[in-house]
Short mmCIF file of C-alpha atoms in Angstrom, two decimals:
data_model
loop_
_atom_site.label_atom_id
_atom_site.label_comp_id
_atom_site.label_asym_id
_atom_site.label_seq_id
_atom_site.Cartn_x
_atom_site.Cartn_y
_atom_site.Cartn_z
CA GLU A 221 210.01 76.10 78.25
CA ILE A 222 210.03 74.22 75.16
CA LEU A 223 209.14 70.71 75.81
CA MET A 224 210.82 67.86 74.15
CA THR A 225 209.18 64.46 73.77
CA GLN A 226 211.20 61.34 72.42
CA SER A 227 209.59 58.20 71.16
CA PRO A 228 209.76 55.11 71.58
CA ALA A 229 211.01 55.23 75.16
CA THR A 230 212.63 51.71 74.28
CA LEU A 231 213.81 50.40 70.89
CA SER A 232 214.61 46.86 70.38
CA VAL A 233 216.84 46.33 67.83
CA SER A 234 219.16 43.33 66.44
CA PRO A 235 222.98 44.30 65.59
CA GLY A 236 223.46 45.25 61.94
CA GLU A 237 219.80 46.60 62.04
CA ARG A 238 218.79 50.16 61.26
CA ALA A 239 217.49 52.11 64.24
CA THR A 240 215.20 55.59 63.92
CA LEU A 241 215.01 57.61 67.23
CA SER A 242 212.38 60.47 67.08
CA CYS A 243 212.20 63.91 69.06
CA ARG A 244 209.53 66.42 68.76
CA ALA A 245 209.64 69.85 69.87
CA SER A 246 206.67 71.69 71.19
CA GLN A 247 207.41 74.75 69.07
CA SER A 248 210.01 75.36 66.38
CA VAL A 249 213.83 75.04 67.37
CA ALA A 250 215.02 75.92 63.93
CA THR A 251 218.05 73.91 63.59
CA ASN A 252 218.97 74.15 67.35
CA LEU A 253 218.95 70.55 68.01
CA ALA A 254 221.46 68.22 69.21
CA TRP A 255 221.68 64.40 69.99
CA TYR A 256 223.68 62.54 72.93
CA GLN A 257 224.55 59.12 73.55
CA GLN A 258 224.55 58.11 77.35
CA LYS A 259 226.15 54.68 78.40
CA PRO A 260 225.47 53.52 81.97
CA GLY A 261 227.82 55.29 84.70
CA GLN A 262 229.01 57.74 82.16
CA ALA A 263 228.53 61.50 81.08
CA PRO A 264 226.50 61.93 77.74
CA ARG A 265 228.66 62.16 74.47
CA LEU A 266 227.85 64.67 71.68
CA LEU A 267 227.06 63.09 68.59
CA ILE A 268 224.85 65.37 66.51
CA PHE A 269 224.44 69.37 66.53
CA GLY A 270 222.66 71.77 64.25
CA LYS A 271 220.21 68.97 63.57
CA PHE A 272 222.58 67.26 60.98
CA ALA A 273 226.42 67.96 61.84
CA ARG A 274 228.34 65.08 63.38
CA ALA A 275 230.66 65.84 66.09
CA THR A 276 234.13 65.28 65.85
CA GLY A 277 234.82 61.58 65.83
CA ILE A 278 231.18 60.19 65.52
CA PRO A 279 230.90 57.50 62.85
CA ALA A 280 228.99 58.15 59.49
CA ARG A 281 226.54 55.39 60.61
CA PHE A 282 224.94 58.45 62.83
CA SER A 283 222.87 60.74 61.01
CA GLY A 284 220.35 63.37 62.00
CA GLY A 285 217.43 65.15 60.26
CA GLY A 286 213.91 66.58 60.54
CA SER A 287 212.14 69.52 60.24
CA GLU A 288 211.89 72.36 62.64
CA THR A 289 209.82 70.34 65.37
CA GLU A 290 210.36 66.99 64.40
CA PHE A 291 213.59 65.45 64.45
CA THR A 292 215.32 62.18 63.79
CA LEU A 293 218.22 60.29 64.60
CA THR A 294 219.26 57.44 62.46
CA ILE A 295 221.89 54.46 63.27
CA SER A 296 222.16 52.94 59.98
CA SER A 297 223.70 49.48 61.05
CA LEU A 298 223.81 49.10 64.70
CA GLN A 299 227.24 47.98 66.27
CA SER A 300 227.36 46.31 69.67
CA GLU A 301 228.90 49.76 71.36
CA ASP A 302 225.70 51.64 69.88
CA PHE A 303 223.11 50.11 72.51
CA ALA A 304 222.76 53.23 74.87
CA VAL A 305 220.34 55.87 75.97
CA TYR A 306 220.07 58.63 73.24
CA PHE A 307 218.81 62.33 74.49
CA CYS A 308 217.73 65.01 72.37
CA GLN A 309 218.44 68.77 73.54
CA GLN A 310 216.98 72.01 72.00
CA TYR A 311 218.99 75.26 72.42
CA ASN A 312 216.96 77.35 70.51
CA ASP A 313 215.22 79.33 73.35
CA TRP A 314 216.41 79.34 77.26
CA PRO A 315 216.33 77.19 79.37
CA TRP A 316 217.75 74.67 77.28
CA THR A 317 215.67 71.25 77.50
CA PHE A 318 216.22 67.74 76.86
CA GLY A 319 214.10 65.16 75.72
CA GLN A 320 213.40 62.24 78.29
CA GLY A 321 215.68 59.68 76.48
CA THR A 322 215.28 56.42 74.12
CA LYS A 323 216.80 53.44 75.36
CA VAL A 324 218.27 51.43 72.41
CA GLU A 325 218.40 47.57 73.62
CA ILE A 326 219.85 44.34 71.84
CA LYS A 327 216.72 42.52 70.47
CA GLN B 233 242.28 67.57 75.54
CA VAL B 234 239.57 69.38 77.67
CA GLN B 235 239.07 67.83 80.93
CA LEU B 236 236.45 68.87 83.56
CA GLN B 237 236.41 67.66 86.93
CA GLU B 238 233.71 67.92 89.71
CA SER B 239 234.19 67.92 93.42
CA GLY B 240 232.32 68.54 96.53
CA PRO B 241 230.51 66.88 99.26
CA GLY B 242 228.12 63.84 98.06
CA LEU B 243 226.01 64.19 100.90
CA VAL B 244 224.21 67.34 101.74
CA LYS B 245 221.32 67.78 104.57
CA PRO B 246 218.08 69.00 103.63
CA SER B 247 217.65 72.78 103.88
CA GLU B 248 221.23 73.34 103.40
CA THR B 249 223.53 74.53 100.43
CA LEU B 250 224.83 72.33 97.70
CA SER B 251 228.48 73.44 96.69
CA LEU B 252 230.25 72.28 93.77
CA THR B 253 233.35 73.37 92.10
CA CYS B 254 234.42 72.16 88.42
CA ALA B 255 238.10 72.34 87.59
CA VAL B 256 238.93 72.78 84.01
CA SER B 257 242.19 71.54 82.30
CA GLY B 258 242.99 71.69 78.66
CA ALA B 259 241.27 74.99 77.98
CA SER B 260 240.98 78.34 79.79
CA ILE B 261 237.40 79.22 80.94
CA SER B 262 238.22 82.95 79.83
CA SER B 263 236.07 82.00 76.82
CA TYR B 264 233.01 79.78 75.90
CA TYR B 265 230.37 79.20 78.33
CA TRP B 266 230.33 77.09 81.54
CA SER B 267 227.32 74.93 82.53
CA TRP B 268 226.01 72.73 85.21
CA ILE B 269 223.29 69.74 84.18
CA ARG B 270 221.83 67.16 86.61
CA GLN B 271 220.41 63.93 86.20
CA PRO B 272 218.33 62.54 88.87
CA PRO B 273 218.91 58.50 89.53
CA GLY B 274 217.18 56.41 86.45
CA LYS B 275 215.83 60.06 85.05
CA GLY B 276 216.70 62.48 82.17
CA LEU B 277 218.65 65.49 82.21
CA GLU B 278 218.12 68.98 83.47
CA TRP B 279 220.07 71.91 82.42
CA ILE B 280 220.51 74.02 85.70
CA GLY B 281 222.39 77.14 84.02
CA ASN B 282 225.51 78.36 82.67
CA ILE B 283 228.01 81.09 83.06
CA TYR B 284 230.47 83.13 80.95
CA TYR B 285 233.53 83.98 82.70
CA ILE B 286 232.95 87.64 83.03
CA GLY B 287 230.06 86.55 85.33
CA THR B 288 227.08 86.88 82.93
CA THR B 289 224.76 84.12 83.81
CA ASN B 290 221.63 81.93 82.68
CA TYR B 291 219.66 79.99 85.32
CA ASN B 292 216.75 77.77 84.75
CA PRO B 293 213.80 79.15 86.07
CA SER B 294 212.84 75.83 87.76
CA VAL B 295 215.91 76.74 90.53
CA GLN B 296 216.62 80.43 89.63
CA SER B 297 215.48 81.54 93.25
CA ARG B 298 218.03 79.20 94.85
CA VAL B 299 221.01 78.91 92.44
CA THR B 300 224.36 80.92 92.16
CA MET B 301 227.17 80.25 89.63
CA SER B 302 230.66 81.68 89.61
CA ALA B 303 233.83 81.70 87.79
CA ASP B 304 237.33 81.92 89.09
CA THR B 305 239.84 82.64 86.35
CA SER B 306 242.82 82.66 88.32
CA LYS B 307 242.05 78.86 89.34
CA ASN B 308 240.49 78.15 85.86
CA GLN B 309 237.53 76.76 87.86
CA PHE B 310 233.70 77.50 88.02
CA SER B 311 231.10 76.76 90.86
CA LEU B 312 227.53 75.83 91.71
CA LYS B 313 225.68 76.74 94.77
CA LEU B 314 222.28 75.40 95.30
CA ARG B 315 220.41 76.58 98.39
CA SER B 316 217.46 75.29 100.38
CA VAL B 317 217.96 71.43 99.02
CA THR B 318 215.37 68.94 99.20
CA ALA B 319 215.39 65.48 98.29
CA ALA B 320 214.44 66.39 94.78
CA ASP B 321 217.71 67.77 94.44
CA THR B 322 219.36 64.51 94.71
CA ALA B 323 221.24 63.90 91.31
CA VAL B 324 224.37 63.33 89.45
CA TYR B 325 225.44 66.58 88.75
CA TYR B 326 227.65 67.46 85.52
CA CYS B 327 229.48 70.57 84.64
CA ALA B 328 230.44 71.09 81.08
CA ARG B 329 231.48 73.35 78.45
CA GLU B 330 228.85 74.70 76.10
CA THR B 331 229.65 76.20 72.81
CA ALA B 332 228.24 79.72 71.83
CA ALA B 333 225.30 77.89 70.02
CA GLY B 334 224.22 76.02 73.23
CA HIS B 335 225.30 72.39 72.66
CA ILE B 336 227.60 70.51 75.10
CA GLU B 337 230.85 69.69 73.68
CA TYR B 338 232.70 68.40 76.79
CA TRP B 339 231.25 66.76 80.06
CA GLY B 340 232.78 65.97 83.19
CA GLN B 341 232.38 62.75 84.81
CA GLY B 342 229.61 63.54 87.12
CA THR B 343 229.37 63.45 90.92
CA LEU B 344 226.42 61.95 92.80
CA VAL B 345 225.04 64.45 95.39
CA THR B 346 222.43 62.82 97.89
CA VAL B 347 220.20 65.18 99.89
CA SER B 348 219.44 63.37 103.25
CA SER B 349 219.49 64.06 106.74
#
């Protein structure tokens, strides 16, 4: 099973600032990496797939990148609606696995 | 607009079987992969498994010995059965539509299942 490790656990950011979230895979997952946003009491929402492709309707301030084991999700200018928990997920090897999440909170 | 809705008991006794159904609207289940994912309260996400409409399944080894998924194309729904549950199986259970690649495009709202006597 591929272990996905996210850092930091919590990120405190002021509105309008840039946030960079990290996700590390225990082995290569190529570009088979997705990011999801989850708000309290809601299901996750797909933001990024294929390491850097934005899902339908996702604003351009969200961008994904990285290598085959180290990935980043960048939110260029945080809006109030972006404060949430973010999960990465690999779908290169079964079983698909998620990171434990990064909570982005208001500083 | 693809919509998924989980249904089933919110309380299951230890050692019994958890049974959930996911009704799909806005799309036919006779394509794509359909998944179950769970999230214990305050914790992260765990992929339970997926099913293709013809019955092909993939299960997470963590639950493989206890899980069965099935699909009913006539009702456009799919189901999850998890046997011999314990308190560790208490979670919000989500049904979802998975792309051929493996990421999730659509999620149900989730349903909390508590395992307790």
